Coordinates of C-alpha atoms in Angstrom, one line a residue:
X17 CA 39.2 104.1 -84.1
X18 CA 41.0 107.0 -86.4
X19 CA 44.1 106.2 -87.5
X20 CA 47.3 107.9 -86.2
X21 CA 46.9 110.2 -88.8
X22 CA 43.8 111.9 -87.5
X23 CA 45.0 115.5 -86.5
X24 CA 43.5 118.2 -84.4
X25 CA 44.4 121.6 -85.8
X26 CA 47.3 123.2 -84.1
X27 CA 46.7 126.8 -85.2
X28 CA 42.9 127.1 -84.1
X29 CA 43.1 124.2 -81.2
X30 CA 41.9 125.8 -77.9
X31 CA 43.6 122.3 -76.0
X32 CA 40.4 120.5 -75.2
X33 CA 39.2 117.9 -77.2
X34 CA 35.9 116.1 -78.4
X35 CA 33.9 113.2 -75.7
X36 CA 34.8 111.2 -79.1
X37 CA 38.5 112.0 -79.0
X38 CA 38.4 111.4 -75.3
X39 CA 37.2 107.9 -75.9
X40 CA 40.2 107.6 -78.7
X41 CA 42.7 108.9 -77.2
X42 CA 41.8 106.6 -73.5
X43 CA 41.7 103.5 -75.2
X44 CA 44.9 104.1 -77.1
X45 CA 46.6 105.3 -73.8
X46 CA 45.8 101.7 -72.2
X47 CA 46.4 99.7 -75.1
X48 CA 50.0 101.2 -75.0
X49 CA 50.2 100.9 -70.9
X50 CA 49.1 97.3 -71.0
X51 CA 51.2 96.1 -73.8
X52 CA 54.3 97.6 -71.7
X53 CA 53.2 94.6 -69.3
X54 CA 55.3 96.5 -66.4
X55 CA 52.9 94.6 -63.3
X56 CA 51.6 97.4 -62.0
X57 CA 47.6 97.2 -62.3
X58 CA 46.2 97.6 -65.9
X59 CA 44.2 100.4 -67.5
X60 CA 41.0 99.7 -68.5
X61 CA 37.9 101.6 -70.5
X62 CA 34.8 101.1 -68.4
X63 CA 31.0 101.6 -70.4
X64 CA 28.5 103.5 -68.5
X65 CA 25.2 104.1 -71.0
X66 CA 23.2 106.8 -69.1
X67 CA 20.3 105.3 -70.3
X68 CA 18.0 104.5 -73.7
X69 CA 18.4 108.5 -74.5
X70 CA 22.2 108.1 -75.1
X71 CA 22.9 108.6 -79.1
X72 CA 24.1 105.8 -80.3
X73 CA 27.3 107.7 -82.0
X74 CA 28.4 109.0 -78.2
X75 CA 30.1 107.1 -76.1
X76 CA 30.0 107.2 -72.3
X77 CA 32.8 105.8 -70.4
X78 CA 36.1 106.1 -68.2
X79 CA 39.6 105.1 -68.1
X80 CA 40.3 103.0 -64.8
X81 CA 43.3 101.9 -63.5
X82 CA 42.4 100.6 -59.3
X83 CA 44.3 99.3 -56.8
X84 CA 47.2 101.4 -57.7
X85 CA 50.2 100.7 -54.5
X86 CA 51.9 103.4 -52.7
X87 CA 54.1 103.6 -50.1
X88 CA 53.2 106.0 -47.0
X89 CA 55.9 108.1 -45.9
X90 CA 57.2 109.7 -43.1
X91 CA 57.9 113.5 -43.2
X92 CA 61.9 112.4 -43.2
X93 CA 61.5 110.6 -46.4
X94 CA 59.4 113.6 -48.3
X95 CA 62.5 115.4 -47.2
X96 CA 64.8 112.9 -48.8
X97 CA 63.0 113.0 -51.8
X98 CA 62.5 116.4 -52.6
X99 CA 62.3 117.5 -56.2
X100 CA 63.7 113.9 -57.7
X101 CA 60.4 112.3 -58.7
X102 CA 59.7 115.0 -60.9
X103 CA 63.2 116.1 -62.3
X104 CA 63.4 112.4 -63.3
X105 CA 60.8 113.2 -66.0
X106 CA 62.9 115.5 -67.7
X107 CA 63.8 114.4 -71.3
X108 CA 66.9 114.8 -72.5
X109 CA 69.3 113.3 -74.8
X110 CA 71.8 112.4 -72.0
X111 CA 69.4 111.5 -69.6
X112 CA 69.3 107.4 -68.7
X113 CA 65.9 106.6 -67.5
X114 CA 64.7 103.4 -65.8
X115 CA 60.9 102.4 -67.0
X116 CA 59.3 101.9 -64.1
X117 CA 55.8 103.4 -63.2
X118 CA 56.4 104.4 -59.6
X119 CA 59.1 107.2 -58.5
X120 CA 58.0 107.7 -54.8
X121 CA 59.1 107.2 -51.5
X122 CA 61.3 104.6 -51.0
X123 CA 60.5 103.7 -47.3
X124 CA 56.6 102.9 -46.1
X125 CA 55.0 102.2 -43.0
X126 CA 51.7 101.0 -44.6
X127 CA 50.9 100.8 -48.1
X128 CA 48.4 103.0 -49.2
X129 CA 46.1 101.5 -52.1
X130 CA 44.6 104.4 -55.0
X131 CA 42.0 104.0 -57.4
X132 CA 42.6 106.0 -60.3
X133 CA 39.5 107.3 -63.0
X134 CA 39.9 109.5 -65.8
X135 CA 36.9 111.1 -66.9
X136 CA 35.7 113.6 -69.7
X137 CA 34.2 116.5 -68.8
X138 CA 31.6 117.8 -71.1
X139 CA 31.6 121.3 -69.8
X140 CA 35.3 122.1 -70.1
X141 CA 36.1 119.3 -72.9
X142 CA 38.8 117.8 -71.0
X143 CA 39.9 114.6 -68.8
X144 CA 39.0 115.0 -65.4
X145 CA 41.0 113.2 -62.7
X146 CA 39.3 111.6 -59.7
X147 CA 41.1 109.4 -57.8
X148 CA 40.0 107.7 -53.8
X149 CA 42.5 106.5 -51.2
X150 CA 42.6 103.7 -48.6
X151 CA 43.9 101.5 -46.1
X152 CA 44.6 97.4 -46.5
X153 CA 41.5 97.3 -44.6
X154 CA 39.2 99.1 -47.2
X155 CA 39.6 102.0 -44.4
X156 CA 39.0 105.7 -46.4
X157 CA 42.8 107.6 -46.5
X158 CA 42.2 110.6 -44.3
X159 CA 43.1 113.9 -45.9
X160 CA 46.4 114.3 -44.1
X161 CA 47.4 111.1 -44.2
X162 CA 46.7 111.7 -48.1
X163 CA 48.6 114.7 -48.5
X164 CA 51.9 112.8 -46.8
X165 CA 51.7 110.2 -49.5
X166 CA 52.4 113.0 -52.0
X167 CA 56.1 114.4 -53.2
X168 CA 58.0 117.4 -51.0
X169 CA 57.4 119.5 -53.6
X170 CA 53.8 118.8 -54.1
X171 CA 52.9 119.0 -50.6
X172 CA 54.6 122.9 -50.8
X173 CA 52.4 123.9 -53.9
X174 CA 49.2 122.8 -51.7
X175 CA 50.0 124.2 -48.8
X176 CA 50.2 127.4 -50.3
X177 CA 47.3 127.0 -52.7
X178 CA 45.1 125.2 -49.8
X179 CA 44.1 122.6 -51.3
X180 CA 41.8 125.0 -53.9
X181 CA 42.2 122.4 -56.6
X182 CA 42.1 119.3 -55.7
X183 CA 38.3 118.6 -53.8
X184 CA 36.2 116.8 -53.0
X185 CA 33.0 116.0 -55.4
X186 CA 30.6 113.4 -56.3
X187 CA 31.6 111.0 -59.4
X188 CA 29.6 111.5 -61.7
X189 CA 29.1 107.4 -62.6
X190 CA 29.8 105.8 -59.2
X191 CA 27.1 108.3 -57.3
X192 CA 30.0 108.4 -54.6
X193 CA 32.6 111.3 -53.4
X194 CA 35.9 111.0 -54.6
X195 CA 38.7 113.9 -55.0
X196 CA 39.9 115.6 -58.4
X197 CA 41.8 117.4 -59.6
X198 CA 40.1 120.7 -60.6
X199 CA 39.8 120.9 -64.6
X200 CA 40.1 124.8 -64.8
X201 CA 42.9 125.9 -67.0
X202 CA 43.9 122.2 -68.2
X203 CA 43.0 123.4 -72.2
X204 CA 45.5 126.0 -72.1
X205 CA 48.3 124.5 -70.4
X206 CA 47.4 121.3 -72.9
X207 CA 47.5 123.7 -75.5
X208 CA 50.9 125.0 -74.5
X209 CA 52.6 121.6 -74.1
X210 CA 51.6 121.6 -77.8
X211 CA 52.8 124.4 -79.4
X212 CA 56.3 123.5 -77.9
X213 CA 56.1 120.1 -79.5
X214 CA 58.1 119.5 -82.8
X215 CA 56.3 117.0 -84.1
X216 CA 52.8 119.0 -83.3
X217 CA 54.2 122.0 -85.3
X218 CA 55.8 120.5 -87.9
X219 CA 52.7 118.3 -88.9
X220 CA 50.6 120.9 -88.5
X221 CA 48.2 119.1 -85.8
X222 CA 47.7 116.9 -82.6
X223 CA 47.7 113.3 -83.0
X224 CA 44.6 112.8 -80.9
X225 CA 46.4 109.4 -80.0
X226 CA 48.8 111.4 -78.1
X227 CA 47.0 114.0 -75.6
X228 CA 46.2 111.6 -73.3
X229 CA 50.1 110.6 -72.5
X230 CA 50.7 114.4 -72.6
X231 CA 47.8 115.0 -69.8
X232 CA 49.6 112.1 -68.2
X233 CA 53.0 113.4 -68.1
X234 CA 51.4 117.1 -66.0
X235 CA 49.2 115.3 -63.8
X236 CA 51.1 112.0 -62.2
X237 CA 54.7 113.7 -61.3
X238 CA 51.6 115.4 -58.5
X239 CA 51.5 112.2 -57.2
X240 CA 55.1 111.1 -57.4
X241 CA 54.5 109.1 -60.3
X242 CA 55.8 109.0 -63.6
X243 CA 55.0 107.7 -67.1
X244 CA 57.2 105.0 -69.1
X245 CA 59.3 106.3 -71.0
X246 CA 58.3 103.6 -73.7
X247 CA 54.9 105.4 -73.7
X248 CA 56.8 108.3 -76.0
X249 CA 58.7 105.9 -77.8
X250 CA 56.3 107.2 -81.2
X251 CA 56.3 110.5 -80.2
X252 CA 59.0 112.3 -82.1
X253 CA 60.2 113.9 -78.8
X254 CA 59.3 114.2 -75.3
X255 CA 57.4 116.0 -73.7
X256 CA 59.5 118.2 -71.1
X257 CA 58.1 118.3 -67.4
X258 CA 59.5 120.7 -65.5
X259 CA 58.6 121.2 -61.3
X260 CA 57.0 124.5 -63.2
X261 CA 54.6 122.1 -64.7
X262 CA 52.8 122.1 -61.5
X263 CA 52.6 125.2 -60.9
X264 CA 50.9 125.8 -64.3
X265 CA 48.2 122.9 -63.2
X266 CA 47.8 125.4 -60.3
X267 CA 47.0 128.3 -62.0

């Protein structure tokens, strides 16, 4: 693996990155996650050769975290919630966070298990989030009952964007549909996060090390979730989410 010192350059970086950098930057990402040893599930890189054809140098893979609990909620507590799980993420020097991975509802009716896989995309040279929902019982989340799990303020954005990015598509190791999260548009708002980050500027580059807990820090607060803080604790600063973050995911 490169060492921390590895850089992409800032000044000609388009915000995608290489299937090598990918793999880098995953298995960084849950090295740091499990260490944390928080009990939620663990992260893990899963191999999946495509077959005797595969270069040896590439490697083919995804990050996996399954059986991922959430709570259901009723429309009262998405209410109650509102913008919280995501203003929580702000970063700020006065701000006292707790490290803890969830930031959702607080009541359930019935837990809602999710199986989370990152994947890179070798047509837009990014990670790719798909992600499948169920029941106790193994039972398939409906898509309603899906889109209740989610924060107030997600639910909003969807409804006005129906549904456009996140689908429903085939994964492209397991043979089987699961949704994503549309990848259109995640270089430039990667990019962006980037160009406002001191220690990116300053050194003149992106630690590859450090894209994935950027991605990370855009993508969960759509699910009500957040990243430990403990995550940034080598990153010179955090990285500021704003509830316009999602919005630019939207785009």
């Amino acid at each position: 693996m490169p060492s921390d010192k590895a850089l992409i350059n800032i000044s000609t970086w388009d915000g995608t990155i290489t299937s090598t950098d990918f793999y880098v930057a995953a298995v960084n990402f849950a090295e740091q996650w499990n260490n944390l040893d928080l009990g939620f599930p663990h992260w893990s890189w899963i191999n999946c050769p495509k077959g005797p054809l595969l270069a040896a140098s590439k490697v083919e893979g995804y990050l996996s975290l399954e059986n991922m609990i959430l709570p259901g909620s009723a429309e009262d507590d998405r209410n109650e919630c509102g913008l919280a799980g995501i203003e929580d993420l702000t970063c700020s020097n006065e701000d006292v966070f707790s490290d803890t991975a969830i930031l959702v509802q607080k009541h359930s009716q019935e837990r809602h298990h999710y199986d989370f896989h990152v994947v890179y995309s070798s047509s837009f040279r990014v990670p790719v989030l798909y992600f499948r929902a169920y029941c106790s019982d193994g039972e398939p989340l409906a898509k309603e009952d899906l889109e209740r799990d989610l924060p107030a303020y997600t639910a909003q954005e969807l409804a006005i964007s129906k549904w456009t990015f996140m689908t429903q598509e085939e994964h492209p190791y397991l043979n089987r549909p699961w949704y994503t999260l549309h990848p259109c548009g995640t270089g430039d708002w990667m990019k962006l996060l980037f160009s406002n980050e001191p220690s990116a500027v300053s050194q003149g580059g992106v630690a590859v090390e450090k894209y994935l807990i950027s991605w990370f820090s855009v993508v969960c607060p759509i699910f009500g979730l957040k990243i430990p803080l403990k995550l940034f604790v080598n990153v010179s600063s955090c990285i500021t989410v704003q509830p316009t973050s999602l919005k630019m995911f939207l785009m």
